[in-house]
XYZ file of C-alpha atoms in Angstrom:
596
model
C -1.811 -3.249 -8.489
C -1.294 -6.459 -10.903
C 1.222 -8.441 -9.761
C 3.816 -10.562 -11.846
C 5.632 -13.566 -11.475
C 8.291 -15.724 -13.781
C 10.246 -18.907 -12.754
C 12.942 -20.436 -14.823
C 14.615 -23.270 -13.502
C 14.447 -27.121 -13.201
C 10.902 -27.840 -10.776
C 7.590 -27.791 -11.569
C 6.920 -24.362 -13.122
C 3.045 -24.652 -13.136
C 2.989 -25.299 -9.142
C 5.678 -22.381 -8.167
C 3.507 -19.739 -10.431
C 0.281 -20.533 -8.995
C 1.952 -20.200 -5.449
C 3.408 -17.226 -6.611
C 0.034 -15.725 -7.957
C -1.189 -16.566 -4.304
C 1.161 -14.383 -2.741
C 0.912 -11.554 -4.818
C -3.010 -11.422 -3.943
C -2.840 -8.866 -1.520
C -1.994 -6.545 -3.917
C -5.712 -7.156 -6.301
C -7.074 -8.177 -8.537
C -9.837 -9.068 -10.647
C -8.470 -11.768 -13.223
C -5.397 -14.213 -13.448
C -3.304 -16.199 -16.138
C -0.340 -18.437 -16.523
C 1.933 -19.138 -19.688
C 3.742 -22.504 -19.331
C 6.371 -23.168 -22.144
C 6.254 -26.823 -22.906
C 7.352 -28.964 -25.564
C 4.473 -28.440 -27.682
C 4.885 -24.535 -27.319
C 3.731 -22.385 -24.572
C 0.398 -23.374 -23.097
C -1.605 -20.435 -21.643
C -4.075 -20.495 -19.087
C -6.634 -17.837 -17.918
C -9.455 -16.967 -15.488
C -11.649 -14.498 -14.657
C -11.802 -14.411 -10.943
C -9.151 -15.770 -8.120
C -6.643 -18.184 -8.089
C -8.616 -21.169 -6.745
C -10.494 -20.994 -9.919
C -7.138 -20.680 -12.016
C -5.673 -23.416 -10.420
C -8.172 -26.733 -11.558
C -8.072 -25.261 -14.880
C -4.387 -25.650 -15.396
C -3.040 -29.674 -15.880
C 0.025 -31.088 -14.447
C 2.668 -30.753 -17.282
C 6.231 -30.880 -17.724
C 7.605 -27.191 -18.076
C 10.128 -25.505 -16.044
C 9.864 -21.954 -17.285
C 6.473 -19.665 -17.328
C 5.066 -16.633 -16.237
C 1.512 -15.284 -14.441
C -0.001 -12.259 -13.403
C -2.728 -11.413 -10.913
C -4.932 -7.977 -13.107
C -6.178 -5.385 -11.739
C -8.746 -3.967 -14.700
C -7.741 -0.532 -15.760
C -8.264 -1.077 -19.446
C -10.919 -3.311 -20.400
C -13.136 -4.821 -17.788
C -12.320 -7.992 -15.486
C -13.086 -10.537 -17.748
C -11.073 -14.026 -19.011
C -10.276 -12.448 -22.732
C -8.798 -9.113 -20.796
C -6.825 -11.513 -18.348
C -3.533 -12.179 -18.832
C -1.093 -13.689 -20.338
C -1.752 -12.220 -23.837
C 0.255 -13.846 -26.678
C 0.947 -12.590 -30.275
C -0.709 -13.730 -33.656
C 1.902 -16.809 -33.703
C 1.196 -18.438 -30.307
C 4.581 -17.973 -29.798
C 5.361 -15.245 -27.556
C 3.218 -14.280 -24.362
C 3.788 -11.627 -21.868
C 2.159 -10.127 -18.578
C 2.216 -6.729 -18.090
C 1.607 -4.430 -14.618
C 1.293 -0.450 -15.766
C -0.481 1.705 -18.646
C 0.972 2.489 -22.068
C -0.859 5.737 -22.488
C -0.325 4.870 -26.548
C -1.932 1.468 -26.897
C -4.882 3.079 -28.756
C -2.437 4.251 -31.675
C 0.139 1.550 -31.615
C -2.690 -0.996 -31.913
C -4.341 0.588 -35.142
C -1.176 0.764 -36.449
C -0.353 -2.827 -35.678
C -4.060 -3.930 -37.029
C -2.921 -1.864 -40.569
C -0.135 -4.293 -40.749
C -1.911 -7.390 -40.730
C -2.107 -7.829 -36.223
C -5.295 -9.027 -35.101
C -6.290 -8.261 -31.671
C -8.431 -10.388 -28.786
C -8.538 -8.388 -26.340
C -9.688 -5.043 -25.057
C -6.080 -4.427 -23.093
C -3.668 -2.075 -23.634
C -1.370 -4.646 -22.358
C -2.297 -6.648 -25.691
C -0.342 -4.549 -27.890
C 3.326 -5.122 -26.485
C 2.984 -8.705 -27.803
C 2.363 -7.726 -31.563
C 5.072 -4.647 -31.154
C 7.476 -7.731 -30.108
C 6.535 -9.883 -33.047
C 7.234 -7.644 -35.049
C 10.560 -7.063 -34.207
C 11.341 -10.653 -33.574
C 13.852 -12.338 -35.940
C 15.413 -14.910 -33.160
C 16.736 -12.270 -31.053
C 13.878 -12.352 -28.285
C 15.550 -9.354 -26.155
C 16.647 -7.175 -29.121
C 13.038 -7.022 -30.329
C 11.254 -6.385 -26.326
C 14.092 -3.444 -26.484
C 12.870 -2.136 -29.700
C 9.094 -2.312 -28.936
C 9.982 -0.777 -25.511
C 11.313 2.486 -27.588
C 7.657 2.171 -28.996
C 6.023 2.343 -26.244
C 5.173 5.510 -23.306
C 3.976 4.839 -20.382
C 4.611 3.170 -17.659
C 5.241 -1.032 -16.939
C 6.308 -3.775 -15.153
C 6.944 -6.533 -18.327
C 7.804 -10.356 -18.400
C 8.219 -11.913 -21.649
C 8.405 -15.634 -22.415
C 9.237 -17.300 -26.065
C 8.841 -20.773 -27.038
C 11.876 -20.155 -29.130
C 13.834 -18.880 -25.791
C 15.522 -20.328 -23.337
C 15.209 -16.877 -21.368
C 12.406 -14.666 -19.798
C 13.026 -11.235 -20.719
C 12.252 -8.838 -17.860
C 12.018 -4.804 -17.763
C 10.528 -1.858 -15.863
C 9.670 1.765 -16.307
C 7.844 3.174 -13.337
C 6.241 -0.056 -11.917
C 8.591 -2.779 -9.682
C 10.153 -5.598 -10.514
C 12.558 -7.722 -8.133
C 14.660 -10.781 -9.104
C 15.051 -13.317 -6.807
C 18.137 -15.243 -7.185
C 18.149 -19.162 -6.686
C 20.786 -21.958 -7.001
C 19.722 -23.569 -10.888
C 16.508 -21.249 -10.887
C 15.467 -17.559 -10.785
C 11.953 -16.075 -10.181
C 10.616 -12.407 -11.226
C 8.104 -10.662 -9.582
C 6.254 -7.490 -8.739
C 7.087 -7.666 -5.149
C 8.925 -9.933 -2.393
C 6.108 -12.172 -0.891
C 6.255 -14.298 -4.632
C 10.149 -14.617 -3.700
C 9.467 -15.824 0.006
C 10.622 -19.649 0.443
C 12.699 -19.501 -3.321
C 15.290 -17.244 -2.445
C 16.593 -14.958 0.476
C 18.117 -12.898 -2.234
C 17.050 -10.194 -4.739
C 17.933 -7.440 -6.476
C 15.157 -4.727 -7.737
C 15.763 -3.427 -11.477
C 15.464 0.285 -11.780
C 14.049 2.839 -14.039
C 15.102 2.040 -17.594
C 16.764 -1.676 -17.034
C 15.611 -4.457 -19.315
C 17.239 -7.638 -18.164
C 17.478 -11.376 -19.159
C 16.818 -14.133 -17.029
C 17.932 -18.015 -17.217
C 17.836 -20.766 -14.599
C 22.082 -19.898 -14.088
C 22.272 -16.148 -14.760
C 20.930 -12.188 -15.178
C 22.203 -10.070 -16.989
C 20.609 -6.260 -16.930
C 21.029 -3.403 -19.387
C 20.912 -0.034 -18.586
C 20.409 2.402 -22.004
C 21.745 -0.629 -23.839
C 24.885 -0.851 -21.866
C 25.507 -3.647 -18.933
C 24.704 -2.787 -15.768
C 24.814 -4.613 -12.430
C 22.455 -3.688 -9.663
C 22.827 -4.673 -5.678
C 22.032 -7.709 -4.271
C 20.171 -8.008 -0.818
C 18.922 -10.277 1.414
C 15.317 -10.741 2.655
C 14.655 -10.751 5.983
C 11.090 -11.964 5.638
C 9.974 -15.378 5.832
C 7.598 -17.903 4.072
C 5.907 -17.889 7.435
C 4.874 -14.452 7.394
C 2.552 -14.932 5.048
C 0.711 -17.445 7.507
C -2.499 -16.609 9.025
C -1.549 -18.797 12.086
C -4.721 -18.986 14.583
C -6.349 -15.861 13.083
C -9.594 -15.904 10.605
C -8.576 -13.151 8.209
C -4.919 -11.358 7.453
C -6.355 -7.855 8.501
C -7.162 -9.268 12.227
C -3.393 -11.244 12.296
C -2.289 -7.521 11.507
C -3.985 -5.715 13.914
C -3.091 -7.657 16.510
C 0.263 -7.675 15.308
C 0.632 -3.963 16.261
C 1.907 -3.841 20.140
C 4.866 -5.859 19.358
C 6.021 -3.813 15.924
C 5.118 -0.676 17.741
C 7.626 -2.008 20.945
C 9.939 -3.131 17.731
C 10.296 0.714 16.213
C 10.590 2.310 19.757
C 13.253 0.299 21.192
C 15.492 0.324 17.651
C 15.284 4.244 17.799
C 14.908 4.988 21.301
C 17.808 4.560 23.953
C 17.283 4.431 27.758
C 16.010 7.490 29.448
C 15.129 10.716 26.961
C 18.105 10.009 24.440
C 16.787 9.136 20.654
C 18.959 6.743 19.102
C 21.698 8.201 16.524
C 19.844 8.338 13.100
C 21.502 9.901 9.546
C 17.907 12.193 9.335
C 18.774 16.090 9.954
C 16.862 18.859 8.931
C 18.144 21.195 11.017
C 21.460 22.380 9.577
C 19.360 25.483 8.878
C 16.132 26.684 9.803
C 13.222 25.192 7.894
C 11.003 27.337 6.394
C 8.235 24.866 5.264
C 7.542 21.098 5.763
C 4.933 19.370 2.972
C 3.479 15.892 4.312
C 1.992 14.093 1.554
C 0.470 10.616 0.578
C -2.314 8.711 -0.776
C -5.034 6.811 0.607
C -4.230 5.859 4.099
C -0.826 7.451 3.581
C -2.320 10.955 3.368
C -4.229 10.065 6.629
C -0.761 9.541 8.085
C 0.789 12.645 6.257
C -2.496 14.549 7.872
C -1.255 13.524 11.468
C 2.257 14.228 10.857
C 1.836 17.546 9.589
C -0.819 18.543 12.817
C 2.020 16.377 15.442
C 5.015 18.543 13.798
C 3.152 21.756 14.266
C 2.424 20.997 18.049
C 5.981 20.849 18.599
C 6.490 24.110 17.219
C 7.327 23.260 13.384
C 6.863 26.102 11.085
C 4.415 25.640 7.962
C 3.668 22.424 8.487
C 0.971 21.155 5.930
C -0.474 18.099 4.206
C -1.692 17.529 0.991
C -2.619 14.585 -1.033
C 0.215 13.396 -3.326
C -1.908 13.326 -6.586
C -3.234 16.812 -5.785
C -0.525 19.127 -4.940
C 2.163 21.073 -7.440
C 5.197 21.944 -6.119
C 6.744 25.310 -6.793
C 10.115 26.780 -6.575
C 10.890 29.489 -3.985
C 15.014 29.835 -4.279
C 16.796 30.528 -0.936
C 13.994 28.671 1.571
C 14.844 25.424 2.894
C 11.550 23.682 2.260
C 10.788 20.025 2.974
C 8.655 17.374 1.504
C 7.708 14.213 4.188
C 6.415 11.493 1.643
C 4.059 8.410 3.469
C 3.865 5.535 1.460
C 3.364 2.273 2.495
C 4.891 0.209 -0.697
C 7.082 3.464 -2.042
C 5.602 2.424 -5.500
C 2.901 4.593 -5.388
C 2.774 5.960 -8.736
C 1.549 9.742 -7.485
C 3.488 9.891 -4.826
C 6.793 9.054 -6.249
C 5.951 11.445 -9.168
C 5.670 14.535 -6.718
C 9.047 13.192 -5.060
C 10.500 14.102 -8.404
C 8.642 17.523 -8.769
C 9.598 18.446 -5.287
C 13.103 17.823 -6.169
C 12.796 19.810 -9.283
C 11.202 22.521 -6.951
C 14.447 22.627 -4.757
C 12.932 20.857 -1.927
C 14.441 18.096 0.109
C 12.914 15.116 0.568
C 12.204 12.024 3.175
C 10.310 8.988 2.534
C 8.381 7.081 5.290
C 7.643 3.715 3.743
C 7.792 0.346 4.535
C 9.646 -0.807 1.523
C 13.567 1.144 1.857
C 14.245 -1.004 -1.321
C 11.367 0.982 -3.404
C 11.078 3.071 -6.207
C 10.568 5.934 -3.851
C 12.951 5.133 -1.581
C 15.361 5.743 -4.983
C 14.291 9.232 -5.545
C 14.472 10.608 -1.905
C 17.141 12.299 0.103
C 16.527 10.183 2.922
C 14.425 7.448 4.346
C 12.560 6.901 7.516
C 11.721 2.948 7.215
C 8.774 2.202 9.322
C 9.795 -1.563 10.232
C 6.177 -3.338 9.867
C 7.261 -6.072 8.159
C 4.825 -7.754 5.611
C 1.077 -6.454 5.326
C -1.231 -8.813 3.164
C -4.568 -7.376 3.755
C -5.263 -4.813 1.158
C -6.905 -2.704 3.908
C -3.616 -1.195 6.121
C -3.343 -1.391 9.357
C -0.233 -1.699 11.328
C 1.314 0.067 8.517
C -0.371 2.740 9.398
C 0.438 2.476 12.808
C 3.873 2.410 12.059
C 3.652 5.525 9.743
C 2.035 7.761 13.155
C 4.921 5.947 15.031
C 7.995 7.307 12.706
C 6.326 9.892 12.425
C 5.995 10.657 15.955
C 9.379 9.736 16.164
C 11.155 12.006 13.732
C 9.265 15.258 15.061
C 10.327 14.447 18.411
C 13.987 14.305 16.900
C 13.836 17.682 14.820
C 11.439 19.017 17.123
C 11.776 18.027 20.432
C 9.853 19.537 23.385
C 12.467 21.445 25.966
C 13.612 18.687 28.810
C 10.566 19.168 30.634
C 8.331 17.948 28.053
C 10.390 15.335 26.350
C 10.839 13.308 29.616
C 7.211 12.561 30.377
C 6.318 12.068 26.381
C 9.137 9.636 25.653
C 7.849 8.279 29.156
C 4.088 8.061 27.589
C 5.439 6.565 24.012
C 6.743 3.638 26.144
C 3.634 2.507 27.272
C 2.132 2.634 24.249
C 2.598 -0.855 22.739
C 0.793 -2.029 26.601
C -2.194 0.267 25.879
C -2.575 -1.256 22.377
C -2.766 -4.747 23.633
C -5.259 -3.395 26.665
C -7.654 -1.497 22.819
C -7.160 -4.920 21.460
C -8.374 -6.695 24.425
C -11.453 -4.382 24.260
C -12.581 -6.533 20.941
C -15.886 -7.962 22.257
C -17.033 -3.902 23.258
C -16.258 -2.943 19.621
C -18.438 -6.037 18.326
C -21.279 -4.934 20.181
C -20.447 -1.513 18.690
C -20.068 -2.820 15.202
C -23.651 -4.545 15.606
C -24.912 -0.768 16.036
C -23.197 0.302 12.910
C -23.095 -3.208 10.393
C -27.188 -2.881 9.704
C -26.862 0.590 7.693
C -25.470 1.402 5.098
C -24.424 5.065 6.160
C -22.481 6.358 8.782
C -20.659 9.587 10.093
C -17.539 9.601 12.015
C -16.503 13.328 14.060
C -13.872 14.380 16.049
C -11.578 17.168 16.214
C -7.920 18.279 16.812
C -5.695 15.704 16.190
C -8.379 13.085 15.837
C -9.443 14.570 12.605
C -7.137 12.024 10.769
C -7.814 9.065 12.327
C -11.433 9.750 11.912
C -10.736 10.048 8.384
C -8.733 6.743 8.035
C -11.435 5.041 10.086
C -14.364 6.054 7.562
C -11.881 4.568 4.725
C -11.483 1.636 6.702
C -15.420 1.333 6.886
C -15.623 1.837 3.075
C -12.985 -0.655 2.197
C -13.751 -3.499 4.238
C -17.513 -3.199 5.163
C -18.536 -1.684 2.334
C -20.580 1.332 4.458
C -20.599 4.852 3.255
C -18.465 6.571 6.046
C -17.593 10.260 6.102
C -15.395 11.713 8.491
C -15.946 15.411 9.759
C -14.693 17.994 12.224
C -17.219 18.020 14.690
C -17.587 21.636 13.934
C -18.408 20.975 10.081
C -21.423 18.176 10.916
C -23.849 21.089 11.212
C -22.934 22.727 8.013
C -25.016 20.407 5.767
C -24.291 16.879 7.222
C -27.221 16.996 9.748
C -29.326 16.704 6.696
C -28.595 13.420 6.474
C -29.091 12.347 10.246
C -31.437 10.168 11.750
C -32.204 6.459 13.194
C -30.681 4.866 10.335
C -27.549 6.656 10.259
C -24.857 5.679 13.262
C -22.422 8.816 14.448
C -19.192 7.281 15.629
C -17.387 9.991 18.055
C -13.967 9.994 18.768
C -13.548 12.316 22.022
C -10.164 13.086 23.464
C -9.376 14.725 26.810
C -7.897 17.895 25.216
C -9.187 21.517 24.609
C -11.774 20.688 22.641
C -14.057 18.486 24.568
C -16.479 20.891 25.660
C -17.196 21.707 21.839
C -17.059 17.855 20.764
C -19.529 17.806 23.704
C -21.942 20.038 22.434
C -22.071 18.611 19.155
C -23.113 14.779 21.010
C -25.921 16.381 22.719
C -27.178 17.926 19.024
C -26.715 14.637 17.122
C -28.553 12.958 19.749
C -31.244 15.533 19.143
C -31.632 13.805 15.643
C -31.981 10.505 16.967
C -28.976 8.471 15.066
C -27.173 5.997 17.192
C -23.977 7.091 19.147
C -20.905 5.107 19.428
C -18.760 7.230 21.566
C -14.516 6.055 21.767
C -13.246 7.976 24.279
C -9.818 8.090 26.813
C -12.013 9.748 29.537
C -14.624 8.516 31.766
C -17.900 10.675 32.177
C -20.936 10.229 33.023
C -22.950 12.778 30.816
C -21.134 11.299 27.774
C -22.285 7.717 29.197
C -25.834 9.058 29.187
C -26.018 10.621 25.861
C -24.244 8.065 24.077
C -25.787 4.123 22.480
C -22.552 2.719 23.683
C -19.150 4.075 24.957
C -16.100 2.514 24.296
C -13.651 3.478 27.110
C -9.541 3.418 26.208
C -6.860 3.860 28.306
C -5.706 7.396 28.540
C -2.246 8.836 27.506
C -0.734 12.035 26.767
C -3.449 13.517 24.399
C -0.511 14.052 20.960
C -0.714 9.779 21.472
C -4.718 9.416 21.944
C -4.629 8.631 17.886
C -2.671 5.542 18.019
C -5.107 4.077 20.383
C -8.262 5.599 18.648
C -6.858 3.958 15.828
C -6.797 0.334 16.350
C -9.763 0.917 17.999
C -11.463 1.791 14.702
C -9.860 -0.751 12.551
C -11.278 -3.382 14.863
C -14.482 -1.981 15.092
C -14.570 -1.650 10.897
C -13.383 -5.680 11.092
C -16.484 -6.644 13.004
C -18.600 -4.374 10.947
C -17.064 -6.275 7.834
C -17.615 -10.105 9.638
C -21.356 -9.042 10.502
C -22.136 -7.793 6.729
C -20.164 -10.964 5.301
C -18.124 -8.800 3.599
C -14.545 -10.821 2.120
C -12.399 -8.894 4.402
C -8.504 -9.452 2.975
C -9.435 -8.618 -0.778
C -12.185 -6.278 -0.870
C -13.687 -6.016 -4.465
C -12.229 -3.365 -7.025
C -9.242 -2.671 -4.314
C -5.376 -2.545 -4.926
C -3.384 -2.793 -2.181
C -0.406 -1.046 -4.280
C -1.199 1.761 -6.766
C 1.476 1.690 -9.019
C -0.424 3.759 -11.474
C -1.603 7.259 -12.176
């Protein structure tokens, strides 16, 4: 959600923020703020909006050491006296602050009783006063004593005017330290890093550390600690847009090559998978739990329905903020955890109850360096490399992909089966440039849907889930109220809301159910909305029925959703050019929800 960024160094501190705050965009926000420490004192500056509105506010001045953070409103509304950096009564100390401190409301009464007076409606607001008041010279003696103060949960970067250090620490939110030659940044997340520093180490539950332009030094429980250095492999020219308009389009199109990427690192010539650490099967599995949030519970959705085609027992999905693990001593019960940052606050909080339950656990994430990537058994990376657009997209192609993957590993089909599948997940990444070729079809189809400000998506089978993720991509992006349904469910109260105003959007696979999904065109078109019809088979009563049909090129039908897919994330783009919609940072939206 917010995203946080500290330099300390030698350059131009005021530039190397502001490029910092850019980076960290992706992630949302509403508001933004610097704190440059100068030698009049620290100079603060703050904005309600985006960066290019931060940026003329803030002079050119000598200072070498700050901090910033991009806010994401959870307490007190977007506004330039919520924004941070706050600072405390003396002008003294500032600090930015990504989480909740589920407290605030009693620490700051008891803080205004002893003479604090507040200017903001933040929770965040209150951490400055607790370290005032602790302060007697010793900058990270008093953030450790306000920290005891304080529950909930935070990402925190403190600067003094009296220090010559930032003062970094983290309880259930990220922070990574990028490590420079004369300089070191902070920040919520690697793209602030990109072009500083190639390497980092991420702090962990409980670590408070201190950061100067020549050294760290991290505390664990008040005793030293050292923590793993690793290189990036990411590059300032990821973040690039190159020839495209908008990050979301870059990333779409992006997907046939990291698709080609993920199958040729785990998948050897012929049928054999590449030797991987995963096994479930030392015994037999009694239960498998797919969870996530968001567009990770879309992905959990699919993996559960793929792992029960191949014969998985009690698969299910459920979404991460919504299900309570039990214990059930002697089953071996798994827990298959999608998310794309692996700080997902709710996700990585029913990794820990799983564990509690006795289950075992796998994380399928993009980030193996993440929070939830700490708490897991094992971890399925899914090798998309850097997403900006808050909307996902080739992450969650990648997520079906592993996915795919790993079931095929613990579940594969006997040799008859696997051969032709394996053979079918090959051509893949060439079917996904031949959907993305298909872009001026799905404009035409967008103009169908852009005008109104309703529409339904249906499918069934394995569809359901990409349906599902294509009516969130219409939500987030376009800003049109999309439901997804099983075809089966659209008569059960949906067809209320039918009509020449409201666009149906059918995704129709050649498998069992066609006949059915069929039927239900023919009764939709009885109502008169417009039909988009995305479909792997050609026919010519569905060509009749339908507005418009969008043909794709057919595969085995356990792979139709990766095409249907990108399909519907490039018909949602178009949807979101037509309306004028601002595509990369759609309003209220966090790309990473790092709280509850």
């Amino acid at each position: 959600m917010c995203g946080i960024v500290g330099y300390v160094g030698s350059r131009d501190a005021r530039g190397l923020l502001l490029d910092g705050l850019r980076r960290v965009e992706y992630r949302g926000y509403d508001s933004c703020g610097i704190a440059i420490k100068t030698r009049n004192g620290l100079e603060v500056f703050k904005t309600a909006g985006f960066v290019e509105r931060l940026d003329p506010k803030v002079p050119k001045m000598e200072g070498v050491q700050g901090i910033g953070l991009t806010r994401w409103a959870t307490v007190g509304n977007p506004s330039i006296m919520n924004a941070h950096p706050h600072v405390d009564c003396s002008g003294k100390i500032a600090i930015v602050h990504n989480g909740d401190i589920s407290n605030y409301f009693h620490l700051r009464e008891q803080m205004r009783d002893e003479g604090h007076e507040f200017s903001s409606e933040t929770d965040s607001e209150v951490v400055a006063h607790l370290i005032e008041k602790y302060h007697d010279g010793d900058l990270p003696a008093a953030v450790a004593k306000a920290l005891k103060q304080m529950e909930g949960t935070y990402a925190l970067l403190v600067i003094s005017s009296d220090s010559e250090v930032l003062v970094t620490a983290r309880r259930e939110s990220p922070v990574v330290i990028g490590l420079g030659n004369g300089e070191n940044v902070i920040a919520s997340d690697v793209p602030a890093l990109l072009g500083l520093t190639e390497k980092v180490a991420y702090l962990e539950d409980g670590d408070l550390a201190t950061v100067s332009s020549q050294e760290v030094n991290v505390w664990h429980n008040e005793m030293p600690a050292s923590r793993k250095v690793h290189r990036v492999t990411w590059s300032a020219g990821d973040l690039d847009k190159g020839i495209y308009d908008h990050y979301f389009l870059k990333e779409i199109h992006e997907q046939p090559r990291i698709v080609r990427a993920i199958l040729s690192d785990r998948v050897k010539q012929g049928e054999e998978f590449a030797s991987r650490s995963v096994s479930i099967a030392g015994k037999p599995v009694d239960s498998l739990l797919f969870a996530g949030c968001g567009t990770a519970f879309h992905a959990a959705q699919f993996g559960a329905g793929f792992f029960s085609l191949l014969g998985a027992p009690r698969a299910f999905s459920a979404i991460a903020s919504e299900v309570k693990p039990r214990e059930s001593p002697g089953e071996n019960r798994w827990a298959i955890l999608v998310s794309q940052s692996g700080e997902t606050a709710d996700t990585i909080e029913l990794a820990r109850l799983a564990h509690e339950a006795g289950y075992s656990t796998i994380a399928v994430t993009n980030n193996p360096q993440s929070s939830l990537a700490r708490v897991v058994d094992r971890i399925e990376e899914t090798q998309a490399g850097s997403e900006i657009s808050v909307a996902a997209s080739k992450t969650f192609l990648a997520q079906l992909t592993t996915l795919i993957l790993l079931g095929l590993e613990l579940y594969p089909p006997d040799s008859d089966g696997l051969g032709p599948l394996i053979e079918q997940l090959r051509l893949i990444p060439r079917k996904l440039e031949e959907v993305i070729a298909l872009d001026r079809e799905l404009m035409r189809a967008a103009e169908r849907v852009s005008p109104s400000a309703s529409a339904f998506l249906i499918a069934k089978g394995s569809q359901i889930p990409v349906a599902m993720e294509g009516a969130l991509k219409l939500k987030e992006i376009a800003y049109i109220h999309a439901e997804a349904y099983p075809a089966g469910e659209l008569k059960h109260g949906p067809f209320a809301l039918l009509g020449t105003d409201t666009p149906v959007i059918v995704l129709l696979s050649a498998e069992g159910s066609y006949t059915r999904l069929l039927n239900t065109i023919k009764e939709v078109k009885a109502r008169g909305s417009p039909i988009v019809v995305i479909t792997d088979t050609q026919d010519q009563e569905v060509d009749a029925l339908a507005d418009q049909v969008i043909l794709l090129p057919q595969t085995d039908s356990r792979l139709a959703p990766l095409l249907m897919s990108v399909a519907l994330q490039i018909l949602a783009y178009y949807c979101a050019l037509q309306r004028g919609c601002p595509i990369d940072r759609p309003r209220n939206l966090a790309k990473s929800v790092t709280v509850h």
